[in-house]
mmCIF file of C-alpha atoms and ligand atoms in Angstrom:
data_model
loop_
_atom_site.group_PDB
_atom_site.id
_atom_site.type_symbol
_atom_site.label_atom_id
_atom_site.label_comp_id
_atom_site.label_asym_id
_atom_site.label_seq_id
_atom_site.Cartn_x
_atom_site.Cartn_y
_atom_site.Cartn_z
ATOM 1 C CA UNK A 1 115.540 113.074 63.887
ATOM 2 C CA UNK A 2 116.960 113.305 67.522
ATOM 3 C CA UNK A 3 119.528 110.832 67.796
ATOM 4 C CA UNK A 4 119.882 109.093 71.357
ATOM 5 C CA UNK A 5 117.982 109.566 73.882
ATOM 6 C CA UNK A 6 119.853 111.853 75.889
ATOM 7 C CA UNK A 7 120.351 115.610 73.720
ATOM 8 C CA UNK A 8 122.398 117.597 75.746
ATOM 9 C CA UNK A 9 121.112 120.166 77.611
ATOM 10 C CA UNK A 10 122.359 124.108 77.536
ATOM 11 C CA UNK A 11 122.730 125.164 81.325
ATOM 12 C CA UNK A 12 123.016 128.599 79.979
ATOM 13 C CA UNK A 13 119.996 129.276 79.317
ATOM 14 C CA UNK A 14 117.261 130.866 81.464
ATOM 15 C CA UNK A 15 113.676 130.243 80.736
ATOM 16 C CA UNK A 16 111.277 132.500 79.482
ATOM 17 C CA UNK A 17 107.980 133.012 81.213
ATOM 18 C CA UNK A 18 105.012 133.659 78.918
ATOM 19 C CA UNK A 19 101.908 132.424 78.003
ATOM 20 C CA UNK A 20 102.082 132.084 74.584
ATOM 21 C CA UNK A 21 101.061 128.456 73.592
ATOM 22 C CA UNK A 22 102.334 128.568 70.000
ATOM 23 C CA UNK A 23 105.555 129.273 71.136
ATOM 24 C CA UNK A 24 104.647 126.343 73.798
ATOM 25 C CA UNK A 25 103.722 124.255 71.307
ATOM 26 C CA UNK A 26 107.004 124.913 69.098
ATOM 27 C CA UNK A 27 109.255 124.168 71.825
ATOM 28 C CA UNK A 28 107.183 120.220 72.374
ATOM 29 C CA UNK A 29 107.383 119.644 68.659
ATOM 30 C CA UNK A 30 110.729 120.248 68.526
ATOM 31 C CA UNK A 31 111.094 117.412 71.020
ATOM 32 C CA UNK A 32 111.759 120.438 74.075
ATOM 33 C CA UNK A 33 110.403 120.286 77.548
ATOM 34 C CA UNK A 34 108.103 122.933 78.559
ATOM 35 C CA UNK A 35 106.573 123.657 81.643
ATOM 36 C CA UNK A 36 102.815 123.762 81.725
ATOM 37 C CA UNK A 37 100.597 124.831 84.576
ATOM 38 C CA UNK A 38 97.468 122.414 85.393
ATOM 39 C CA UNK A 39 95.040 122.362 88.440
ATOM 40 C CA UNK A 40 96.827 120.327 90.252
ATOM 41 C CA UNK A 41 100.836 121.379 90.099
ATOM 42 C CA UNK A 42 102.918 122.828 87.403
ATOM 43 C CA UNK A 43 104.244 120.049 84.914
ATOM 44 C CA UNK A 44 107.359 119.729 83.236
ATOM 45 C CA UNK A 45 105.659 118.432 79.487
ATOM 46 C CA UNK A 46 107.043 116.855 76.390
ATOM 47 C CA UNK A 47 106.086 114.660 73.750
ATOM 48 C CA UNK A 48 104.897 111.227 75.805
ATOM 49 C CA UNK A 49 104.789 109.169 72.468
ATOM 50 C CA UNK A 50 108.595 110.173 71.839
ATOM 51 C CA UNK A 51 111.308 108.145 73.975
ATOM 52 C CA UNK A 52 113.729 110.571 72.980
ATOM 53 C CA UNK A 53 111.548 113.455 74.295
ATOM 54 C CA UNK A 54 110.378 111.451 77.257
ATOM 55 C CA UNK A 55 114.114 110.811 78.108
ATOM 56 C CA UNK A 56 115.032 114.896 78.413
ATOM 57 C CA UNK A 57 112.090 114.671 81.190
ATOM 58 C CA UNK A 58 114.171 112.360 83.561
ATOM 59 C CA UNK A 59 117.048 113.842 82.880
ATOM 60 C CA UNK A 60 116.127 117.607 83.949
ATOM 61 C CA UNK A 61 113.872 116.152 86.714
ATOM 62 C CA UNK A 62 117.359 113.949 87.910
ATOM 63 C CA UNK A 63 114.275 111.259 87.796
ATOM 64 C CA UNK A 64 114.543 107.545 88.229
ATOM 65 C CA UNK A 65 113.574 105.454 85.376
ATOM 66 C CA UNK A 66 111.277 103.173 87.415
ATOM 67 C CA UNK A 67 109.096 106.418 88.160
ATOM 68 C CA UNK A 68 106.612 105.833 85.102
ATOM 69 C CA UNK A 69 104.910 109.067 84.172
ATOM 70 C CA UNK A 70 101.252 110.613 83.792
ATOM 71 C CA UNK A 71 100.113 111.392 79.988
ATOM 72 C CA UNK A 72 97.954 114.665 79.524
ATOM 73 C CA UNK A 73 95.827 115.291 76.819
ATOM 74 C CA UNK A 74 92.015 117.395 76.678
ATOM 75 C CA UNK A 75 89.895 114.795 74.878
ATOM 76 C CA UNK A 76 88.409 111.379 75.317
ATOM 77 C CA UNK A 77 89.079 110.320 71.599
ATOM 78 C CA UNK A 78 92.775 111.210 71.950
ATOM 79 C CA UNK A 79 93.084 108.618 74.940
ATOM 80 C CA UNK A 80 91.377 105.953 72.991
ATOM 81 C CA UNK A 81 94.400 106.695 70.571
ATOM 82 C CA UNK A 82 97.166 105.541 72.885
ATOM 83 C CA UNK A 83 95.083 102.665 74.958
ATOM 84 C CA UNK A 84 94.131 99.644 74.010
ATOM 85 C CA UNK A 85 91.274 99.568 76.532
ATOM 86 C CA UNK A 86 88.675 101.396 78.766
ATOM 87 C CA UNK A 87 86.861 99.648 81.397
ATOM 88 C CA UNK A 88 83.201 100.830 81.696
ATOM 89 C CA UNK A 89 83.862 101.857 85.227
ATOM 90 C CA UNK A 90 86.648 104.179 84.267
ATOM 91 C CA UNK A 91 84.986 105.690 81.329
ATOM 92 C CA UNK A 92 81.677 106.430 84.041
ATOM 93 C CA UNK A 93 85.041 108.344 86.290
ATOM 94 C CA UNK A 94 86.546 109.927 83.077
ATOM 95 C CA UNK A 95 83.054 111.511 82.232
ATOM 96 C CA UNK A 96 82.020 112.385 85.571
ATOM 97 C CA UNK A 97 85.273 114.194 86.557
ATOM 98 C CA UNK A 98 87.448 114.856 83.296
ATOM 99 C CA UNK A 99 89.091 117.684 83.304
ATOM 100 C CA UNK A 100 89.813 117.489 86.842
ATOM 101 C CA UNK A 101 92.358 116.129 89.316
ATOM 102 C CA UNK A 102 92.131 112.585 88.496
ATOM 103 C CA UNK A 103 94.617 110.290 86.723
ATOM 104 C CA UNK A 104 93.356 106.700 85.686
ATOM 105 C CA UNK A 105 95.828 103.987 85.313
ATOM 106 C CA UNK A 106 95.004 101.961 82.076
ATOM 107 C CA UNK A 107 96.073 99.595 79.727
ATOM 108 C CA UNK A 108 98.602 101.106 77.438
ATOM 109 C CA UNK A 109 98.761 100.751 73.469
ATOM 110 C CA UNK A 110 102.147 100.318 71.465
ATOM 111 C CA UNK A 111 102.121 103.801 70.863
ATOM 112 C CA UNK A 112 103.259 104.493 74.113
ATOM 113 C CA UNK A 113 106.882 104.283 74.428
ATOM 114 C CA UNK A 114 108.334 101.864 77.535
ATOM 115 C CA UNK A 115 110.349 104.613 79.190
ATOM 116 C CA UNK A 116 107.210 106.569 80.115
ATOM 117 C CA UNK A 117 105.508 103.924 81.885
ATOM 118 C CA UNK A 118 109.151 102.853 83.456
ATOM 119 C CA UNK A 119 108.218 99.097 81.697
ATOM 120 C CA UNK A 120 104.798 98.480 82.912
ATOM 121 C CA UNK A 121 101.718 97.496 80.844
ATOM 122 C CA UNK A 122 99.277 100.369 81.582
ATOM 123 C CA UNK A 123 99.526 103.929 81.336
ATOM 124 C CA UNK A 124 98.367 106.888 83.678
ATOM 125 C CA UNK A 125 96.273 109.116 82.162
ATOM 126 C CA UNK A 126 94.714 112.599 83.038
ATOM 127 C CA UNK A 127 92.612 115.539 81.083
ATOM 128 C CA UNK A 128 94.008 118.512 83.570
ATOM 129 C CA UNK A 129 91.335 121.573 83.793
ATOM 130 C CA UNK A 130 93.276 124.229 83.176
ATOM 131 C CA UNK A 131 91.646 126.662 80.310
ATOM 132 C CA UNK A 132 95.694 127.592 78.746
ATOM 133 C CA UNK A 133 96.845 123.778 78.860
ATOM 134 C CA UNK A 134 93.416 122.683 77.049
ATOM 135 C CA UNK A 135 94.238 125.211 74.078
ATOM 136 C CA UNK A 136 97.772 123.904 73.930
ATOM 137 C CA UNK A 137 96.561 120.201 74.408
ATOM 138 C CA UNK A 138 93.832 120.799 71.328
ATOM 139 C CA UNK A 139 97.098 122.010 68.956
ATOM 140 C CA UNK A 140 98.760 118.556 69.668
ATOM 141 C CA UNK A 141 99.007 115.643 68.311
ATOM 142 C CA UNK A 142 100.210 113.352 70.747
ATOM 143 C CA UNK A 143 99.750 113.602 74.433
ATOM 144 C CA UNK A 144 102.099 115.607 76.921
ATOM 145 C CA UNK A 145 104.177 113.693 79.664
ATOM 146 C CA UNK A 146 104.399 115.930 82.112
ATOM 147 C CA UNK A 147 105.521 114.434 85.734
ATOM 148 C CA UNK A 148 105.393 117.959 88.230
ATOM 149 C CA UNK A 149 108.336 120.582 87.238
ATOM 150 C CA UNK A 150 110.512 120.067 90.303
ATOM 151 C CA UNK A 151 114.061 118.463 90.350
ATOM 152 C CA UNK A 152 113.104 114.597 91.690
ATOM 153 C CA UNK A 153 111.586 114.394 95.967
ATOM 154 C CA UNK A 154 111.239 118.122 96.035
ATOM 155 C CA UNK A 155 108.224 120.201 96.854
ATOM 156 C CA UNK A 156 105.796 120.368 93.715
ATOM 157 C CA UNK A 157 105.946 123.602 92.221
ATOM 158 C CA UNK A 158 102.416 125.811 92.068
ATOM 159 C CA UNK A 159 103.531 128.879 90.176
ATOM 160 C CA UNK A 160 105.503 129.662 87.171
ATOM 161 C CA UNK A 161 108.019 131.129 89.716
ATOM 162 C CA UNK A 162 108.512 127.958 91.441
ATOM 163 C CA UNK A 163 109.316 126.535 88.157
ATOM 164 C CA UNK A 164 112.089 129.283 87.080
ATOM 165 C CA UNK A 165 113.579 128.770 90.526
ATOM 166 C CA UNK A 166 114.614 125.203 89.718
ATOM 167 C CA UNK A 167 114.764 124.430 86.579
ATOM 168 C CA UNK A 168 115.241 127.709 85.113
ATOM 169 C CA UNK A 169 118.243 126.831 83.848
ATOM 170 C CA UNK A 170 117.587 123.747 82.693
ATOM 171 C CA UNK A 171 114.687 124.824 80.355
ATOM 172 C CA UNK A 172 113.533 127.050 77.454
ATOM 173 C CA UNK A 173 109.810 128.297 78.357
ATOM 174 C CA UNK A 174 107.485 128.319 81.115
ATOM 175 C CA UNK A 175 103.989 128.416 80.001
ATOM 176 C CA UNK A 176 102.188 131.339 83.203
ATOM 177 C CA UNK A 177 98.790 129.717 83.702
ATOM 178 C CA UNK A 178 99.102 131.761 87.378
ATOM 179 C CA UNK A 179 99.091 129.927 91.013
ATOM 180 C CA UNK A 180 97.426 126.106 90.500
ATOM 181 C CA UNK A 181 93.687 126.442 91.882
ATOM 182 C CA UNK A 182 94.089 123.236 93.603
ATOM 183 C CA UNK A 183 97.521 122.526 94.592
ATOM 184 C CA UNK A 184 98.226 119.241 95.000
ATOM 185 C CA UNK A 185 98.645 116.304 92.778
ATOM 186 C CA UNK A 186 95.763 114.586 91.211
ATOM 187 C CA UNK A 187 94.287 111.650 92.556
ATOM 188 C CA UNK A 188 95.541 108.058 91.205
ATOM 189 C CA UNK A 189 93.055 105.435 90.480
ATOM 190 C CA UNK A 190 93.494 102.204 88.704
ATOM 191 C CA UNK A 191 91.851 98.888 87.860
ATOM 192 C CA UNK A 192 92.675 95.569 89.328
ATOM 193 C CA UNK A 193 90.447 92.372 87.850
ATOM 194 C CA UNK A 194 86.874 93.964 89.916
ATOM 195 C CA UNK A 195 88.696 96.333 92.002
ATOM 196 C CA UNK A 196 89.086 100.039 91.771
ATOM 197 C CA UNK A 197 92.192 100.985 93.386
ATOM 198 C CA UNK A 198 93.146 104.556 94.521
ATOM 199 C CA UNK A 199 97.167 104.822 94.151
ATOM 200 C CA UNK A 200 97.795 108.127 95.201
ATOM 201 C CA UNK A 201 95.610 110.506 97.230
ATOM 202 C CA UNK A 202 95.351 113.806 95.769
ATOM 203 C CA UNK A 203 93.239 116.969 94.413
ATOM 204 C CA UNK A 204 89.754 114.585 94.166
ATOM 205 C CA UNK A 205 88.846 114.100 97.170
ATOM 206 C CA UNK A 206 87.695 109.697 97.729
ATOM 207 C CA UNK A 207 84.129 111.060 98.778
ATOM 208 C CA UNK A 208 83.491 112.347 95.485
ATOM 209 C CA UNK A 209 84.671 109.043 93.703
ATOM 210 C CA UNK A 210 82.861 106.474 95.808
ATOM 211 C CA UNK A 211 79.652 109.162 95.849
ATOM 212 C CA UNK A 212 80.002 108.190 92.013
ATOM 213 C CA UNK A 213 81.132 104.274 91.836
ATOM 214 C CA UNK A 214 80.779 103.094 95.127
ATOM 215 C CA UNK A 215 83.108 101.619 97.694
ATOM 216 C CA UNK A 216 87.108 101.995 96.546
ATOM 217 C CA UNK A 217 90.453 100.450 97.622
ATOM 218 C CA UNK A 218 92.802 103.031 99.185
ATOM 219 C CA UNK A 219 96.182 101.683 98.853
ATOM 220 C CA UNK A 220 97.987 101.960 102.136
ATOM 221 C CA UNK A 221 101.536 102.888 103.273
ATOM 222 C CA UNK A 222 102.475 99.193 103.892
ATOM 223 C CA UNK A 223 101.457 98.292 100.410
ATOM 224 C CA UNK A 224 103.060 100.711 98.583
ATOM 225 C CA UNK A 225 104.329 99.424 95.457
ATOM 226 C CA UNK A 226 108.014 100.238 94.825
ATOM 227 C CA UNK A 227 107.210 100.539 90.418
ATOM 228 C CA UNK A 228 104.864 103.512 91.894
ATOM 229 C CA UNK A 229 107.535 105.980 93.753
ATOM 230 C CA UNK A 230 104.698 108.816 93.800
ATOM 231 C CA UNK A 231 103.698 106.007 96.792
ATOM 232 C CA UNK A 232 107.314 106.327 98.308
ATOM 233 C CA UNK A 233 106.636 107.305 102.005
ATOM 234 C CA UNK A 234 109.521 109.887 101.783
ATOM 235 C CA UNK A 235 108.473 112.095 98.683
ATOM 236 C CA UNK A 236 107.512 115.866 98.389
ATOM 237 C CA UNK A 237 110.110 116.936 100.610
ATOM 238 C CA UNK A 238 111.842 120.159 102.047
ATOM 239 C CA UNK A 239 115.602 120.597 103.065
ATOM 240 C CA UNK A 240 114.848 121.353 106.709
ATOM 241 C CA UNK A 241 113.420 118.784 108.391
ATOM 242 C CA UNK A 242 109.362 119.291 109.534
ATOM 243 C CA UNK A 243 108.241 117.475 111.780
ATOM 244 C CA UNK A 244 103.900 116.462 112.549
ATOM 245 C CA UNK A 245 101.985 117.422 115.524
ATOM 246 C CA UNK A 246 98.926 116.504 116.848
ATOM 247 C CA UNK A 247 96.189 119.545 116.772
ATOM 248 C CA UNK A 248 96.189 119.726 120.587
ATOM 249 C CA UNK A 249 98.722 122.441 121.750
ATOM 250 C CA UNK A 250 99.956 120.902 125.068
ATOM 251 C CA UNK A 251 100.556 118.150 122.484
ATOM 252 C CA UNK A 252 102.559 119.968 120.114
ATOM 253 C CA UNK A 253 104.999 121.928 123.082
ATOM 254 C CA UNK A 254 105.730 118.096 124.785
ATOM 255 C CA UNK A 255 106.765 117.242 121.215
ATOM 256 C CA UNK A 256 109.131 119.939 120.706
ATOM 257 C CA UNK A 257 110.576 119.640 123.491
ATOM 258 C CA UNK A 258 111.792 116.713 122.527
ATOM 259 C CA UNK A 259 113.567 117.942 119.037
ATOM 260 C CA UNK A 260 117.030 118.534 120.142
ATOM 261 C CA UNK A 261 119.149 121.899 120.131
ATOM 262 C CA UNK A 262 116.657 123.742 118.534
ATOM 263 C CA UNK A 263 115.792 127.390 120.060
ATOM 264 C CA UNK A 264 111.951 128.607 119.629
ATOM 265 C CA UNK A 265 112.451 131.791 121.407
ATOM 266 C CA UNK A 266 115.542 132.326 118.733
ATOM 267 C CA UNK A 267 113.060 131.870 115.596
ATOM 268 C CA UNK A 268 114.449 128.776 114.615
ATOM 269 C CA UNK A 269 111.237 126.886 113.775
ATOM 270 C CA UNK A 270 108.934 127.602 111.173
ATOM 271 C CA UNK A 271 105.111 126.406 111.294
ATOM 272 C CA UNK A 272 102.279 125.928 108.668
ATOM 273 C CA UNK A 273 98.744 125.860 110.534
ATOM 274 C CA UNK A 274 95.100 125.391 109.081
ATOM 275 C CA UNK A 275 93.263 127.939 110.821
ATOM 276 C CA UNK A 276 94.625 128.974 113.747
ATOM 277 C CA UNK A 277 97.802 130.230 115.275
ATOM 278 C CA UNK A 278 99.623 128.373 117.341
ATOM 279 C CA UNK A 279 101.078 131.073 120.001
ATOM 280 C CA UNK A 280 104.433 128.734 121.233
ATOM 281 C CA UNK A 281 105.805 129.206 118.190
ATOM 282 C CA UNK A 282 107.322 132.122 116.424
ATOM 283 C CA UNK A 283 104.193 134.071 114.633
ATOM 284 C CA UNK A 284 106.965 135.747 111.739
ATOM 285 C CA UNK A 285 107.618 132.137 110.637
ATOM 286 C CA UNK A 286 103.896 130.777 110.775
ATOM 287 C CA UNK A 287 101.822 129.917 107.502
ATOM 288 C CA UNK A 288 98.182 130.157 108.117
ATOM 289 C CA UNK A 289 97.062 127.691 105.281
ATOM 290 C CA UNK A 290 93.154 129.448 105.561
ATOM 291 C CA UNK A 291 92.513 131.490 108.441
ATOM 292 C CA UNK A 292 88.678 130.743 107.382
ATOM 293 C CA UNK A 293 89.051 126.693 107.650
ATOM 294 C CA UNK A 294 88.455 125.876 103.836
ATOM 295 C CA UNK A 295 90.387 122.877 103.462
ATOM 296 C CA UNK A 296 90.350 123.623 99.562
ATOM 297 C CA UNK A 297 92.144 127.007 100.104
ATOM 298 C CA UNK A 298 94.768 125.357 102.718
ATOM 299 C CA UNK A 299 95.433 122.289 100.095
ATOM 300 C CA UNK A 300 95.925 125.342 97.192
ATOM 301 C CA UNK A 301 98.521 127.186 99.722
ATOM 302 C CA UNK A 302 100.330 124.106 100.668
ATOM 303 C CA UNK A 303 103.580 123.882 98.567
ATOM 304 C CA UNK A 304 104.156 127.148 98.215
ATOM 305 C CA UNK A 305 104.240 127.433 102.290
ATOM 306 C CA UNK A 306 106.255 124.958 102.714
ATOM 307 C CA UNK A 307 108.743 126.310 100.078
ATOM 308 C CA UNK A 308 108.688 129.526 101.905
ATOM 309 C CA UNK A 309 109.408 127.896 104.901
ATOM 310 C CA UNK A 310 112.034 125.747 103.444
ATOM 311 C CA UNK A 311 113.747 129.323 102.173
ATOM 312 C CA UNK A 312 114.150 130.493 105.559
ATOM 313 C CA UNK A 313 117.078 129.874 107.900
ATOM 314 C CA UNK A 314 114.969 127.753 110.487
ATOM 315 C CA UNK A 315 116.154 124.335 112.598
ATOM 316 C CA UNK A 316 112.535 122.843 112.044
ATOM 317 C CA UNK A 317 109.527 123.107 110.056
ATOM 318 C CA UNK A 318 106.710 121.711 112.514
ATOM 319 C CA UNK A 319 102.882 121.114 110.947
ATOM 320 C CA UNK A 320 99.123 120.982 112.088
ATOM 321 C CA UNK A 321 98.141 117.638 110.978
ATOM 322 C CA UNK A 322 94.591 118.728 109.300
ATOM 323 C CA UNK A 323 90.993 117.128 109.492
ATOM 324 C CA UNK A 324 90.761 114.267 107.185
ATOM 325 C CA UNK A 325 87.885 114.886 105.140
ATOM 326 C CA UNK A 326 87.737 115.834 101.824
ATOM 327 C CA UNK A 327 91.262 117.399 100.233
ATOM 328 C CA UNK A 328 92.411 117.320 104.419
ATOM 329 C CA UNK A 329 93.460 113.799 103.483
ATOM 330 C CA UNK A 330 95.621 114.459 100.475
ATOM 331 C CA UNK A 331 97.356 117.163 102.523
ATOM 332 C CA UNK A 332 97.930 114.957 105.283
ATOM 333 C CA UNK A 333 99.374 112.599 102.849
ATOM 334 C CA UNK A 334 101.789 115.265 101.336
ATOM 335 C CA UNK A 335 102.727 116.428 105.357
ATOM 336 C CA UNK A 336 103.903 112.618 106.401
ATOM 337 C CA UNK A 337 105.572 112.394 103.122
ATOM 338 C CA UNK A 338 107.378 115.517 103.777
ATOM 339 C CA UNK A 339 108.230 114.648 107.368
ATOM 340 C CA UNK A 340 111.343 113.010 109.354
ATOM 341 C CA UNK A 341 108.735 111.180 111.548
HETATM 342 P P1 AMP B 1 103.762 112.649 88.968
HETATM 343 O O1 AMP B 1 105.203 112.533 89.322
HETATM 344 O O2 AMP B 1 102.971 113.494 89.921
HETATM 345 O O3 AMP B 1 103.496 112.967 87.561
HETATM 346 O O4 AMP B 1 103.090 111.228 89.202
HETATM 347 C C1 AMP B 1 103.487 110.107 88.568
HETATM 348 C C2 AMP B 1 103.053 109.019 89.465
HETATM 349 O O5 AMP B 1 101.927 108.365 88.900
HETATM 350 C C3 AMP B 1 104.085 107.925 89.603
HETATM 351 O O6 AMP B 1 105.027 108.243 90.604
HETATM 352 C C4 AMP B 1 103.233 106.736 89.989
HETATM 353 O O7 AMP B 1 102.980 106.749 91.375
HETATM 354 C C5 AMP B 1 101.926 107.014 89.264
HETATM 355 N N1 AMP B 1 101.789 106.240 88.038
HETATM 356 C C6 AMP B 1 102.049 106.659 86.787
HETATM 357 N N2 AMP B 1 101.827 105.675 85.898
HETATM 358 C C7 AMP B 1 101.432 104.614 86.612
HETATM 359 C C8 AMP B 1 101.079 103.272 86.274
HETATM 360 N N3 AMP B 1 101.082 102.845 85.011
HETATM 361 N N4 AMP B 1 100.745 102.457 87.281
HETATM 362 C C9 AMP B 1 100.724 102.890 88.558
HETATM 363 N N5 AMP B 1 101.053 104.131 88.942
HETATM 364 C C10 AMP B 1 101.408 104.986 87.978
HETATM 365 MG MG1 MG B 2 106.213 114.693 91.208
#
């Protein structure tokens, strides 16, 4: 038995990446966070029916208890074990895209312990598609929390290397599923009385769900529900600040003309592009998200630009906003969350 809910934490240690899931899986049932790669982002996991497990989470994370958290697990029968209900609606979404990038909100059973839901009645659920987090999931017994392995309002992490770079320290193991395939969060549905509601934009893309259950709510920024801070507006962020400009290049040098003391001929701003380069600003310190326009690829390169970027002695990081179809939406999403604007 772990007694309180805070064990204390040995900031000697430095991770170990590997990508053995029994030694995974010894860590989690010994009540021990372990990263876990998905899809979507890397996630810091631990027992989600076990406060005291839970509790190390938002502690390493320096997370806010009114952030509830996502529960992970690689079968259907396993979530009817820790909710007391399905709607038919959800169960047509689970089939249809489980494992994927899509996390339902539901209504949660006892089992599930308050602290991982931050107080609220339902739960958020997701079967990630990721073949080495499946074969841990299937040793389990109880479902992994596992909110993205990045100290709290920084950039998600998308390799194993992102992980050690922050919480290194702070952990025992980092389970190496390689770079995320998608590279942004999943997408956050729930259920309100006849409503489907989309929380969070993310790695399904709203096409795909309504193609499957027709018309859906998208929550906007003005509604954002404070119990939900994965709908803060400031959220995902780098250090230096990065700023959003229009596609348009005339556009983009009037706007940067206009953030103060800052030097482009001396290399002091950074830039993340989709497809093409944008010639006013310093080439060395430009990300090309997918110099062939795949919107998938650019999503899947995202975070790990804008780390880069954010490593890199620069004034400014200043983005392409992207087309907004398909995952060009949930980037755009992540950009104005990242930005001063
Ligand atoms: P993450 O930090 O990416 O694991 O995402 C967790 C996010 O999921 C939270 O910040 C919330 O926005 C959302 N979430 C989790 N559980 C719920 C819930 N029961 N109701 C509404 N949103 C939830
Ligand atoms: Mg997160």
């Amino acid at each position: 038995m772990i007694s309180g809910i805070f064990k204390k934490i040995n900031l000697n240690t430095q991770a170990k990446i590997g990508n053995d899931i029994h030694i995974a899986k010894s860590y989690l049932m010994h009540g021990q966070p372990v990263a876990i790669p998905t899809e979507t982002v890397y996630g810091l996991a631990a027992n989600g029916l076990d406060a005291s497990s839970v509790a190390k989470i938002f502690k390493i994370k320096e997370r806010p208890f009114f952030d509830p958290l996502i529960l992970h697990t690689n079968n259907l029968d396993k979530v009817r074990g820790f909710v007391s209900h399905i709607p038919a609606i959800a169960n047509k979404l689970a089939q249809q895209f489980w494992p994927g990038p899509l996390t339902l909100v539901l209504p949660k059973s006892t089992l599930v312990p308050d602290i991982a839901t931050a107080g609220l009645s339902t739960v958020g659920v997701r079967i990630p598609n990721h073949p080495l987090t499946l074969s841990l999931l299937s040793l389990l017994d109880f479902p992994l929390a596992a909110p993205s392995a990045n100290p709290f309002g920084y950039i998600s992490p998308t390799t194993a290397l992102h992980v050690h770079n922050q919480l290194g320290a702070k952990i025992e193991y980092i389970l190496n599923g390689g770079p995320c395939s998608i590279g942004v969060e999943s997408t956050i549905v729930g259920f309100e009385d006849d409503k489907v509601i989309v929380y969070r934009l993310g790695g399904l893309g709203i096409e795909d769900i309504e193609r499957a259950i027709g018309k859906v709510h998208v929550i906007s920024e003005n509604e954002n529900n404070p119990a939900a801070p994965g709908m803060l507006k400031s959220h995902y962020a780098p250090k230096i600040p990065l700023y959003r400009i229009g596609i348009n290049n005339i556009e983009i040098f009037e706007k940067f003309t206009r953030i103060d003391g800052i030097d482009v001929a001396n290399n002091q701003i950074g830039s993340m592009v989709f497809k093409d380069i944008m010639a006013e600003f310093p080439l060395n310190n430009q990300f090309i998200l997918s110099p062939n326009g795949d919107l998938n690829e650019a999503a899947k390169n995202l975070f790990s630009a804008m780390r880069q970027l954010d490593n890199m002695p620069l004034k400014a990081i200043i983005s392409e906003v992207f087309p907004p179809e398909g995952l060009g939406v949930a980037i755009n999403d992540r950009i104005r969350r990242a930005s001063v604007q």
